[in-house]
mmCIF file of C-alpha atoms in Angstrom:
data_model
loop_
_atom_site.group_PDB
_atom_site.id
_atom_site.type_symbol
_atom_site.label_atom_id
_atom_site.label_comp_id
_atom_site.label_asym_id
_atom_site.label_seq_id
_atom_site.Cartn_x
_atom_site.Cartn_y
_atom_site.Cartn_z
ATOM 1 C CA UNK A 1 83.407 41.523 28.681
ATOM 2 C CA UNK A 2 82.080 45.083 29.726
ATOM 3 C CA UNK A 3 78.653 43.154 29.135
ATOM 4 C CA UNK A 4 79.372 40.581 30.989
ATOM 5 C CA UNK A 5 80.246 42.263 34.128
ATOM 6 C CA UNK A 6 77.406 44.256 33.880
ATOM 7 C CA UNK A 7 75.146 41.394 34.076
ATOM 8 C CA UNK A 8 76.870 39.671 36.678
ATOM 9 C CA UNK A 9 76.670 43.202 39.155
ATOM 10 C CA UNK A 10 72.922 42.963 37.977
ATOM 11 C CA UNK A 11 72.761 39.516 39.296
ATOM 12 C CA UNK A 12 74.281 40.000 42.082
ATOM 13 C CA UNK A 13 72.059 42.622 43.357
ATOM 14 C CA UNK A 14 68.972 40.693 42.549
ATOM 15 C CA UNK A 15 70.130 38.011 44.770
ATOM 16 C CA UNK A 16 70.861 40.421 47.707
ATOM 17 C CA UNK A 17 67.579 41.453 47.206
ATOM 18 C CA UNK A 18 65.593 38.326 47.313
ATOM 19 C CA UNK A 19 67.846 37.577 50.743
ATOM 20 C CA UNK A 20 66.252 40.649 52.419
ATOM 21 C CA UNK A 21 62.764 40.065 50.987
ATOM 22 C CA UNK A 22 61.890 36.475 50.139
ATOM 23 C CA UNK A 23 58.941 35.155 52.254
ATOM 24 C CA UNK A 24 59.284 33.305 55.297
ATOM 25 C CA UNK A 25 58.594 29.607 55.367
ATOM 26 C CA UNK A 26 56.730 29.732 58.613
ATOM 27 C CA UNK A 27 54.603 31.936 60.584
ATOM 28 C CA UNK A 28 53.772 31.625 64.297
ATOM 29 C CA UNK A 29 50.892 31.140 64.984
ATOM 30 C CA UNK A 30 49.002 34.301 67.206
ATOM 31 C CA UNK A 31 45.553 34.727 68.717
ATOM 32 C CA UNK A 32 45.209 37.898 66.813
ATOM 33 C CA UNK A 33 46.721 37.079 63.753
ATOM 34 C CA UNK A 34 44.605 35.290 60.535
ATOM 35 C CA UNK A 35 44.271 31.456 60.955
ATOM 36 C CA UNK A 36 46.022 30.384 57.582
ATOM 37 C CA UNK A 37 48.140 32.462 55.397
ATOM 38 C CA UNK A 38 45.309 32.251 52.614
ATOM 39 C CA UNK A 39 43.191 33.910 55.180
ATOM 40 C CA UNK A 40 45.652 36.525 55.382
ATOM 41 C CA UNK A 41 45.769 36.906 51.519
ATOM 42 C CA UNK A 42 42.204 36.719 50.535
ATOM 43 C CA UNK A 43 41.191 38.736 47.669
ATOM 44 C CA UNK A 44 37.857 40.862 45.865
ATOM 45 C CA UNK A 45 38.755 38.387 43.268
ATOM 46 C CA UNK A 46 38.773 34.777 45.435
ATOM 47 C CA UNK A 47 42.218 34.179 44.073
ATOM 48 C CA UNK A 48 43.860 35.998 46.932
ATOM 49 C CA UNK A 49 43.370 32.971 49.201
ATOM 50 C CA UNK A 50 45.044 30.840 47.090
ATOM 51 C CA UNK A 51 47.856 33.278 46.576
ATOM 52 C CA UNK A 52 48.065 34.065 50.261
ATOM 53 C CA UNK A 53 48.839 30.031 51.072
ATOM 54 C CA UNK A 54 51.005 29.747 47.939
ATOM 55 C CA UNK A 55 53.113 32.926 49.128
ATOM 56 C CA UNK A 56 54.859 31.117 51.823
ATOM 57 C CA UNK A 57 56.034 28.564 49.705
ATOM 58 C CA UNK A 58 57.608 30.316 46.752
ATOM 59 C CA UNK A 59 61.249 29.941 46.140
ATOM 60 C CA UNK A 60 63.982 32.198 45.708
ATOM 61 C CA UNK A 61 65.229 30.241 43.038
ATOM 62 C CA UNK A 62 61.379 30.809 41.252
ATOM 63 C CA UNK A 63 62.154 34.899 42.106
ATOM 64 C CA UNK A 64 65.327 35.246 41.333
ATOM 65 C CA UNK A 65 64.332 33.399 37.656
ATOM 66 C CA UNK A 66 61.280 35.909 37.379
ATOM 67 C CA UNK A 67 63.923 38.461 38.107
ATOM 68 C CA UNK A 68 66.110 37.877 35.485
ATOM 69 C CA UNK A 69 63.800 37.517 33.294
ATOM 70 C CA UNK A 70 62.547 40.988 33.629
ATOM 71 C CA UNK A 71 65.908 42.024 33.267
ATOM 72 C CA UNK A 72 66.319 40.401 30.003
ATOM 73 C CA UNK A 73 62.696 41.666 28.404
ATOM 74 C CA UNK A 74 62.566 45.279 29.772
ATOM 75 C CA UNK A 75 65.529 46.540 32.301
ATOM 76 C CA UNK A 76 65.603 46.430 35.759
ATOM 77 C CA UNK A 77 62.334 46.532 38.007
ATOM 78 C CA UNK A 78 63.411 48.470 40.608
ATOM 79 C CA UNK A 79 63.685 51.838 38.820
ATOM 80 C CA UNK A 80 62.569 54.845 39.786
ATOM 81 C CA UNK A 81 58.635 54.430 39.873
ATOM 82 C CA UNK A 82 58.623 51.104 38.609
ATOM 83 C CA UNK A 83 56.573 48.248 39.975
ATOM 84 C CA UNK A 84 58.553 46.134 42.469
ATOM 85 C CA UNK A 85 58.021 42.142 41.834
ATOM 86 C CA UNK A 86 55.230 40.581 42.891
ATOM 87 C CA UNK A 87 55.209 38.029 45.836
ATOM 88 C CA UNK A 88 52.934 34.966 45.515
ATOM 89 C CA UNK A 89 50.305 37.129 43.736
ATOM 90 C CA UNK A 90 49.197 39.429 46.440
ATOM 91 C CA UNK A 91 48.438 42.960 45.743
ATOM 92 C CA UNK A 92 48.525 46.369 47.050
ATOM 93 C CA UNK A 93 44.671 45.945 47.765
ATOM 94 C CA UNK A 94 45.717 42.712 49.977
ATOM 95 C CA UNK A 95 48.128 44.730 51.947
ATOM 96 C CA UNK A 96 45.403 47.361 52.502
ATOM 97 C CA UNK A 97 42.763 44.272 53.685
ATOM 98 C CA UNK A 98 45.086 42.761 55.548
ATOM 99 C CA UNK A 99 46.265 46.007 57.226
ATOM 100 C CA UNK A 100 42.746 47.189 58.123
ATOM 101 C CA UNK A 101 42.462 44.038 60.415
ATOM 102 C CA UNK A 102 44.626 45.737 62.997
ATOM 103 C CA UNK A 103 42.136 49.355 63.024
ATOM 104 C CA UNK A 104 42.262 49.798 66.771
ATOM 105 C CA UNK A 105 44.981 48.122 67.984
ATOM 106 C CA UNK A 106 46.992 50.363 70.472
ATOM 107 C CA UNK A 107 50.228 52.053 69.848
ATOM 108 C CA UNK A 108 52.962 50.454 71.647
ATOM 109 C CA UNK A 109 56.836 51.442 71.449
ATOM 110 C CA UNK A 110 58.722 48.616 70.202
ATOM 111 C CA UNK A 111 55.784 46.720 69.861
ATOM 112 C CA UNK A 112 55.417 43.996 67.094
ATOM 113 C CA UNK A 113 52.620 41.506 68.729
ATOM 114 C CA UNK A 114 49.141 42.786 67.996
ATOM 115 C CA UNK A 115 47.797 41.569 71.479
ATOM 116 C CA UNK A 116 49.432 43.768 73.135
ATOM 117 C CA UNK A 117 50.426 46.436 70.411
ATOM 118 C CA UNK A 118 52.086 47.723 67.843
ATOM 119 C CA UNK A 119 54.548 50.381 66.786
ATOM 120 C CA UNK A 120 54.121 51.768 63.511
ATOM 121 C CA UNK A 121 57.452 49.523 61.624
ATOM 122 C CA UNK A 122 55.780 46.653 63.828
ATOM 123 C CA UNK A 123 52.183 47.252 62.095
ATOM 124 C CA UNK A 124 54.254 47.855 58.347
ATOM 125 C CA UNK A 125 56.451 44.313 59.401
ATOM 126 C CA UNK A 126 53.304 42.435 60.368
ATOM 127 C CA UNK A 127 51.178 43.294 57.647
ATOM 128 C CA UNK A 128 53.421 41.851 54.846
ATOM 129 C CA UNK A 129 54.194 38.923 57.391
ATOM 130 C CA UNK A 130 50.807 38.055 56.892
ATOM 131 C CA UNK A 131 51.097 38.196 53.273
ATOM 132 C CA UNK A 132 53.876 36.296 53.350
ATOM 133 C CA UNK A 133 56.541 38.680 52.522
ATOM 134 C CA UNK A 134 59.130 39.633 55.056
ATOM 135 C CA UNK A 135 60.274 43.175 55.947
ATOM 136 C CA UNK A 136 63.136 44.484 58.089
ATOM 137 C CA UNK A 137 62.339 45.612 61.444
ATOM 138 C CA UNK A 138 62.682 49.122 61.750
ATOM 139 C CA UNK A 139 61.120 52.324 59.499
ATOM 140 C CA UNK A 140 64.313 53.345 58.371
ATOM 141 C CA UNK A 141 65.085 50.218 56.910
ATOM 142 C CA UNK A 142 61.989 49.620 55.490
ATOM 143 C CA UNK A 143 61.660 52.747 53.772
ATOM 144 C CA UNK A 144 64.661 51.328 51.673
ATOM 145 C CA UNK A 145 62.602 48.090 50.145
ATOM 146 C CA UNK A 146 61.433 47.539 46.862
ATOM 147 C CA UNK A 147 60.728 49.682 44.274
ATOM 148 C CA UNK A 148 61.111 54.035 44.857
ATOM 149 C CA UNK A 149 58.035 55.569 43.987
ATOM 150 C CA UNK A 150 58.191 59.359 42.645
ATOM 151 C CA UNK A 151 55.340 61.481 44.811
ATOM 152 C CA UNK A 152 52.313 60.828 46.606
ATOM 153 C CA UNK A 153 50.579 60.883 43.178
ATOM 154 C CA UNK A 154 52.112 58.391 41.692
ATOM 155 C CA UNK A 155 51.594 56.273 45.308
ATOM 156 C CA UNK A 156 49.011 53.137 45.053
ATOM 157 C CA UNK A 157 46.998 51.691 47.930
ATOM 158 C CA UNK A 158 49.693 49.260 49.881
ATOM 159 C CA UNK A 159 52.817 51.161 48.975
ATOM 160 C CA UNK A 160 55.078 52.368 52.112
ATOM 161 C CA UNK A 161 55.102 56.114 53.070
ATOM 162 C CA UNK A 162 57.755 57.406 54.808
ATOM 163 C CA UNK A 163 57.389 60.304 56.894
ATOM 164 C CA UNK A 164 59.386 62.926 60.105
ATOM 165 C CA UNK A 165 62.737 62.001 58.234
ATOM 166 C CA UNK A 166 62.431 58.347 58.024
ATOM 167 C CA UNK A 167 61.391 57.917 61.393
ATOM 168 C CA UNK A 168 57.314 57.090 60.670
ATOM 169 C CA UNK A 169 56.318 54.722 58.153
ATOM 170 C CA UNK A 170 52.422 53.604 57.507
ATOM 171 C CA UNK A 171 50.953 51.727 54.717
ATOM 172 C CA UNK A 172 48.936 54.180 51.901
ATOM 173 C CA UNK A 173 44.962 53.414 51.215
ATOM 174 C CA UNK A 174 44.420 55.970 48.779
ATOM 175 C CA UNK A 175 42.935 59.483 48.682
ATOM 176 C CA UNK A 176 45.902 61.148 50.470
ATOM 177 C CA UNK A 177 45.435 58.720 53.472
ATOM 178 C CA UNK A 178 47.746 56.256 55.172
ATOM 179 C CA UNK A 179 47.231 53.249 57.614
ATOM 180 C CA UNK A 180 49.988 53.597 60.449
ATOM 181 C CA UNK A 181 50.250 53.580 64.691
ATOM 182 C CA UNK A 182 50.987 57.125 65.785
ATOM 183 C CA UNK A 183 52.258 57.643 69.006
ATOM 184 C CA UNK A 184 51.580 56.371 72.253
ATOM 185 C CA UNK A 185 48.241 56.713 73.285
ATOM 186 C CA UNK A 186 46.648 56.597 70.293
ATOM 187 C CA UNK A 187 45.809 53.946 68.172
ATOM 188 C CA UNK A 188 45.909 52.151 64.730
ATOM 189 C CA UNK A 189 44.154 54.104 62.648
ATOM 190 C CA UNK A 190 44.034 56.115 58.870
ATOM 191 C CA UNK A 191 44.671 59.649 58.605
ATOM 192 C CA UNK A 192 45.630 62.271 56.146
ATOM 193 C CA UNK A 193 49.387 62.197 54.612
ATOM 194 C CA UNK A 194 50.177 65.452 56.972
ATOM 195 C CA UNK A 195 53.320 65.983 54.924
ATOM 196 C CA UNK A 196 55.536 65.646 51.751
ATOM 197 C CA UNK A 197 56.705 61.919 52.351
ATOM 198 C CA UNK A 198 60.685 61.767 52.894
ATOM 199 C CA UNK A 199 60.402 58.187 50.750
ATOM 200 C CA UNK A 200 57.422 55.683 48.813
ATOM 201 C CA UNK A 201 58.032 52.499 48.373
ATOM 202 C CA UNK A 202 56.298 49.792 46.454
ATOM 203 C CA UNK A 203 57.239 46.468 47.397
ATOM 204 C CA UNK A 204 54.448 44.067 45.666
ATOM 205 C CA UNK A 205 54.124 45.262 41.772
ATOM 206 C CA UNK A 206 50.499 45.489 39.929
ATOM 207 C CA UNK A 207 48.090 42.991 40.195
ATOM 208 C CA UNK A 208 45.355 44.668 42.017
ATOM 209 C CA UNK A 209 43.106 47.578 41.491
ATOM 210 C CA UNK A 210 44.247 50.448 42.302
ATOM 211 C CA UNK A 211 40.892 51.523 44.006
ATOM 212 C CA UNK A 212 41.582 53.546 47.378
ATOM 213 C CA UNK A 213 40.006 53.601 50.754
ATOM 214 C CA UNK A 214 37.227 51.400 50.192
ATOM 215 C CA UNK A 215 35.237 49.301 47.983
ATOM 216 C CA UNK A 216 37.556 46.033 47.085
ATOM 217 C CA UNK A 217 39.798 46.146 50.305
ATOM 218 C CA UNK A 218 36.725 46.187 52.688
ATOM 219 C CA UNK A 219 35.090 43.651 50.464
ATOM 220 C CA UNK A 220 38.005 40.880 50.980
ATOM 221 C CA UNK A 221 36.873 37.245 52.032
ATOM 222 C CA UNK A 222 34.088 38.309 50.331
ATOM 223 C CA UNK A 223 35.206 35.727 47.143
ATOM 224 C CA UNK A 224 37.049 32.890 47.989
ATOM 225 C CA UNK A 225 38.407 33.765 51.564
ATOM 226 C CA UNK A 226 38.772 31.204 54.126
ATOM 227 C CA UNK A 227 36.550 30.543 57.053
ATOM 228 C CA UNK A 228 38.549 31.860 60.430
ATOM 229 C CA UNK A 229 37.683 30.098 63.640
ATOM 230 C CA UNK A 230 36.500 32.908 65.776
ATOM 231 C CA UNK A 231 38.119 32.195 68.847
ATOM 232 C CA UNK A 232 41.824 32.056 66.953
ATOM 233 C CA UNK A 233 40.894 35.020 64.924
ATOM 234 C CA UNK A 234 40.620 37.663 68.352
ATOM 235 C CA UNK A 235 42.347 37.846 71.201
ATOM 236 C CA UNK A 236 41.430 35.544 73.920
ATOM 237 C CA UNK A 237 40.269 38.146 76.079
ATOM 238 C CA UNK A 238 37.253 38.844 74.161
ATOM 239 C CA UNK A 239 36.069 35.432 74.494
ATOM 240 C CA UNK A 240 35.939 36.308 78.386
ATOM 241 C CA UNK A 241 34.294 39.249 78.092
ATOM 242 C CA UNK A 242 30.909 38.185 76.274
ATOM 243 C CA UNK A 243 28.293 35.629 77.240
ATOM 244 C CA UNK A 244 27.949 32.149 76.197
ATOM 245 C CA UNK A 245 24.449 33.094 74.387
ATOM 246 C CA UNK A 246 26.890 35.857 72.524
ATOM 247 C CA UNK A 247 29.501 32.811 71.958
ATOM 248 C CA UNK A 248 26.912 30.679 70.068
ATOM 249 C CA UNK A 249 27.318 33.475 67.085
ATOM 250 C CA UNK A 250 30.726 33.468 66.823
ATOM 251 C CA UNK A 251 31.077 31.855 63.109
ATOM 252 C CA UNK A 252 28.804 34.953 62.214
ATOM 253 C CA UNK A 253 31.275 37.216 63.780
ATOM 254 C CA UNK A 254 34.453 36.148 62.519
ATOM 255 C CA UNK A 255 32.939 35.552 58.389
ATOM 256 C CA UNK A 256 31.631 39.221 58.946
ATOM 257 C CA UNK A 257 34.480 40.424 60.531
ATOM 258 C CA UNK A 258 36.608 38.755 57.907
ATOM 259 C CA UNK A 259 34.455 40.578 54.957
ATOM 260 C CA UNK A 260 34.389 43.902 55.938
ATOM 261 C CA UNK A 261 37.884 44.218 57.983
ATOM 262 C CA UNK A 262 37.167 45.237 61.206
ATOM 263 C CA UNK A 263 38.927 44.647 64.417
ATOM 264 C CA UNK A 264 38.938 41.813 65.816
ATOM 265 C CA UNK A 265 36.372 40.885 68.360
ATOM 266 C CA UNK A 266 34.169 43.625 67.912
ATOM 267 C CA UNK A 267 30.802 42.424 66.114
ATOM 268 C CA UNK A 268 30.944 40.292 69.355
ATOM 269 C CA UNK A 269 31.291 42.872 72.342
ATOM 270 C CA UNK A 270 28.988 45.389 70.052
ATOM 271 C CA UNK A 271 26.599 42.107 70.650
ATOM 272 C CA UNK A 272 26.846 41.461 73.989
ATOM 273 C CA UNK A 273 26.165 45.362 74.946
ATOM 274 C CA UNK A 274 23.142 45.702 72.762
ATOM 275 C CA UNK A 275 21.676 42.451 73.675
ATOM 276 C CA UNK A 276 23.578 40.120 75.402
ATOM 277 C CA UNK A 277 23.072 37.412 72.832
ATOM 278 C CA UNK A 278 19.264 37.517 72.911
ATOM 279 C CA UNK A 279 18.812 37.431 69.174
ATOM 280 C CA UNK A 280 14.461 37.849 69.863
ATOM 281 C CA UNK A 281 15.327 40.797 72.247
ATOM 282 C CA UNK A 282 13.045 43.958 71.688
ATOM 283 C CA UNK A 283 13.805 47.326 73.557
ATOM 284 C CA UNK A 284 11.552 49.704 75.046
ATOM 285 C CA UNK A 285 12.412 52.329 72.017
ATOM 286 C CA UNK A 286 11.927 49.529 69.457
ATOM 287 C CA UNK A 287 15.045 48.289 68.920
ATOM 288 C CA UNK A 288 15.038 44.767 67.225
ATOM 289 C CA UNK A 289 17.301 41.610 67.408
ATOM 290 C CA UNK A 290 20.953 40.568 68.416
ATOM 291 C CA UNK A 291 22.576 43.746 67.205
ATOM 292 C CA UNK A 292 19.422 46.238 68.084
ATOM 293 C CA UNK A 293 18.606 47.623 65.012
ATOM 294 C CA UNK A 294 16.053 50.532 64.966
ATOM 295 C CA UNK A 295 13.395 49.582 61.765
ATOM 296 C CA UNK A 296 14.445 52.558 59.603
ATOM 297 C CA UNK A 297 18.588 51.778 59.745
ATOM 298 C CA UNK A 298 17.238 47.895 59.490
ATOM 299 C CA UNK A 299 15.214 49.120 55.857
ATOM 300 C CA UNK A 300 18.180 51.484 55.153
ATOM 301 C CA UNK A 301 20.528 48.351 55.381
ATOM 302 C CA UNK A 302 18.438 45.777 53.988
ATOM 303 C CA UNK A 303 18.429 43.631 56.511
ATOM 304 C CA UNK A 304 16.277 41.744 58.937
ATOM 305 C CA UNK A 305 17.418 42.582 62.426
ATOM 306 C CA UNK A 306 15.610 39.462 64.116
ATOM 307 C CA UNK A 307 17.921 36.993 61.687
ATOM 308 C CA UNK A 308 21.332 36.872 63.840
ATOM 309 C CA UNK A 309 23.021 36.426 60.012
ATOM 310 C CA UNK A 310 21.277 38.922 58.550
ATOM 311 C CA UNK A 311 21.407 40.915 61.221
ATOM 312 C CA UNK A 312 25.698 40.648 62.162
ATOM 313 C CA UNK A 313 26.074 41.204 58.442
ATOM 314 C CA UNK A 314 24.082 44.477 58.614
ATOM 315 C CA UNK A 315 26.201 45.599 61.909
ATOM 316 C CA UNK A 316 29.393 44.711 60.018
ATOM 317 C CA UNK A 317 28.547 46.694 56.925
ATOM 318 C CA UNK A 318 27.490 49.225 59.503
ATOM 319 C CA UNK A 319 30.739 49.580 61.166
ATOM 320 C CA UNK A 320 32.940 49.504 58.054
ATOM 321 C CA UNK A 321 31.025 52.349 57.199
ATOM 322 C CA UNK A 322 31.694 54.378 60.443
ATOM 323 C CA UNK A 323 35.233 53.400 60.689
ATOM 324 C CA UNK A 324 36.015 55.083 57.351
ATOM 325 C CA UNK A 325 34.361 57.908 58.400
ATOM 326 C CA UNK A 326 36.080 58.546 61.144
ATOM 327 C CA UNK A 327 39.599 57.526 59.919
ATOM 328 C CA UNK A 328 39.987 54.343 62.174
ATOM 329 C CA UNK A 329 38.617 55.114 65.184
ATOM 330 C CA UNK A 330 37.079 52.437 67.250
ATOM 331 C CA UNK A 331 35.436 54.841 69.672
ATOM 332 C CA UNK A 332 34.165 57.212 67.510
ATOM 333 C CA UNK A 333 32.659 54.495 65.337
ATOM 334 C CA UNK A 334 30.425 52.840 68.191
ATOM 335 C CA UNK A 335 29.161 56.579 69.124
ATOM 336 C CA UNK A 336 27.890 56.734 65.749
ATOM 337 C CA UNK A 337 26.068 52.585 65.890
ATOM 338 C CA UNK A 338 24.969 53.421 69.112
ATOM 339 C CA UNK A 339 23.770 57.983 69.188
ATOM 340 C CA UNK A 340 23.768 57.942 65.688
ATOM 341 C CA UNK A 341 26.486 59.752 63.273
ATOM 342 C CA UNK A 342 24.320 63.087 63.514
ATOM 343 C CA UNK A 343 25.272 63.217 67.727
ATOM 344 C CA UNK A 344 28.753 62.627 66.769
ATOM 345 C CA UNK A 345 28.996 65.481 64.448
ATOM 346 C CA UNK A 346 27.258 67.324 66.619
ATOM 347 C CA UNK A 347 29.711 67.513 69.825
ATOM 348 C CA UNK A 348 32.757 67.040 67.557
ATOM 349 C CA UNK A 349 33.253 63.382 69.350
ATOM 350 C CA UNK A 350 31.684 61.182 71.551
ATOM 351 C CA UNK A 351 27.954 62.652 72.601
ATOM 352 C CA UNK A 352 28.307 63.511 76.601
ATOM 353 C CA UNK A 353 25.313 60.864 76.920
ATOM 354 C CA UNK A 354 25.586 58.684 79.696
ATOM 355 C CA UNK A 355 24.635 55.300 77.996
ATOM 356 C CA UNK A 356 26.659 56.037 75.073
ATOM 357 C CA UNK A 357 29.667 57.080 77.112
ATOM 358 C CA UNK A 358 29.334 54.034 78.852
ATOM 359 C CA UNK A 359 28.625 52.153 76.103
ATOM 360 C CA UNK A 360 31.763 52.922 74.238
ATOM 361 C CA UNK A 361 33.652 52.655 77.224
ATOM 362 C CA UNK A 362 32.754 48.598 77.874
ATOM 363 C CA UNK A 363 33.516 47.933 74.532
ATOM 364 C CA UNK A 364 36.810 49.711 73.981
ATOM 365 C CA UNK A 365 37.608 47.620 77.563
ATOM 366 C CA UNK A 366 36.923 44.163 76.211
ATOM 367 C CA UNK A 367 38.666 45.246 72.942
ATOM 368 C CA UNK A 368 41.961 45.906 75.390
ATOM 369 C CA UNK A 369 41.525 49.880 73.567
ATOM 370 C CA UNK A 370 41.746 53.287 75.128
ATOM 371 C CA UNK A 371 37.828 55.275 74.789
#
């Protein structure tokens, strides 16, 4: 009978559980937010997508009998650095693509809509929303779901670090670095785990690469993602702040912005500043095509900046690559397309130039960010 009991407390548990944490059935729709759930859960793979629109439509009976069975074969899955289950097949590497889509967004206390920001259990709540799993509201209660993980070691890109107590929580991307919204005045960004977390938690178990910062997570939609409309996947202020001729590449802009992960609306304002949607425009210094690509970063790229494809692709690629540079930040990372990373190193920050100063400042305005 001793058995029996202990089975039943078992079950019990797992059904508490799967009360807190199974997915939702529907998610409003937002103008920042992914178009379709599969959008949401693309993967390296291609097989993301279709996880992404199965994951909010599992059952809790289907969990709770994946559950048990676990507990029959090998003991329970939430000990102590074991994987936690896995919801409609999404992986730690979709929580880390589908986190990087809010890069930029600005910090906002109590915040939990990315139009018009996010605190940092908002950005941790929202980001598994969009994978179709559901998380309580608030950091300390987060930092109690799924699975404990040991030390930062041991941590894989998408688990939850928990930091100042319990108060902060961000989302881990590898190399010592976490995805999270500071404070007020700052921004979503990555930076450095400053500390010994208070808790790590791992709420979707294995099924994806374990690869870090970049690579596979920046690569998502690359394989199988959906096709967002533009205009749903940014806010709608962005669609007042560029040109019609800059509107006409919008399907560019949202599959590039989809395949790399960067914030929302900014292959199009980077557009309108460098050429107003003249995809044949030529500047004095030599400057080429919709995006204004100098000839050496165009050969350096591979791409040919008078193609508007070719060329948003290259600017994309571009961006991704200053973002990770500079942990996250939007500002710093259109210094570096437009003054070059070398100016940027240079004065420790945006180059006192006048056009790139002004430059960054336009386009942090029309993305609704601080410069």
């Amino acid at each position: 009978m001793s058995g029996i009991a202990a089975v039943q407390s078992r079950i019990a548990g797992i059904q508490s559980m799967i009360a807190d944490l199974a997915p939702a059935t529907a998610r409003p729709a937002s103008s920042w937010a992914p178009a379709t759930a599969a959008g949401a859960a693309s993967s390296t793979a291609g097989a993301g997508a279709a996880a992404g629109a199965g994951a909010t439509t599992t059952s809790a009976s289907g969990g709770f009998s994946d559950l048990l069975a676990g507990l029959v074969e090998g003991g329970s899955a939430t000990r102590a650095g074991a994987a936690a289950p896995s919801r409609g097949g999404a992986s730690g590497d979709d929580v880390v693509a589908a986190a990087r889509r809010y890069l930029g967004v600005p910090y906002r206390w109590g915040g939990t809509d990315p139009a018009t920001g996010l605190d940092c259990s908002g950005l941790v709540q929202r980001v598994y929303q969009d994978l179709g799993v559901q998380l309580p509201r608030v950091a300390k209660d987060q930092g109690t779901v799924g699975a404990p993980v040991p030390d930062l070691a041991s941590a894989r890109p998408g688990d939850l670090v928990v930091l100042d107590g319990g108060g902060h929580i961000g989302i881990y991307v590898g190399d010592g670095k976490m995805l999270h919204a500071p404070h007020k005045g700052d921004v979503v960004k990555i930076s450095a785990v400053w500390e010994t977390p208070t808790a790590i938690r791992r709420v979707l178990g294995e099924g994806g690469s374990t690869a870090g910062t970049t690579g596979a997570a920046h690569a998502a939609g690359a394989g199988g993602a959906t096709t967002l409309d533009a205009g749903a996947a940014r806010p709608s202020a962005i669609r007042s702040a560029v040109s019609a001729d800059v509107r006409r590449f919008e399907p560019l802009f949202a599959a590039a912005t989809e395949r790399y992960g960067l914030p929302a609306g900014l292959l199009a304002a980077v557009a309108q500043q460098e050429s107003g949607g003249n995809a044949s425009a030529v500047s004095p210094a030599g400057a080429r095509g919709l995006m204004q690509f100098m000839p050496a970063t165009a050969r350096g790229l591979g791409v040919d900046p008078m193609d508007p494809a070719s060329a948003v692709d290259g600017a994309g690629r571009l961006l991704r690559q200053h973002l990770d540079r500079y942990d996250g930040s939007v500002p710093l990372a259109l210094a570096a397309y437009n003054a070059g990373p070398g100016a940027v190193a240079r004065y420790d920050g945006v180059p006192p130039y006048r056009e790139t100063q002004q430059y960054v400042k336009k386009i942090t305005a029309a993305l609704g960010l601080a410069a």
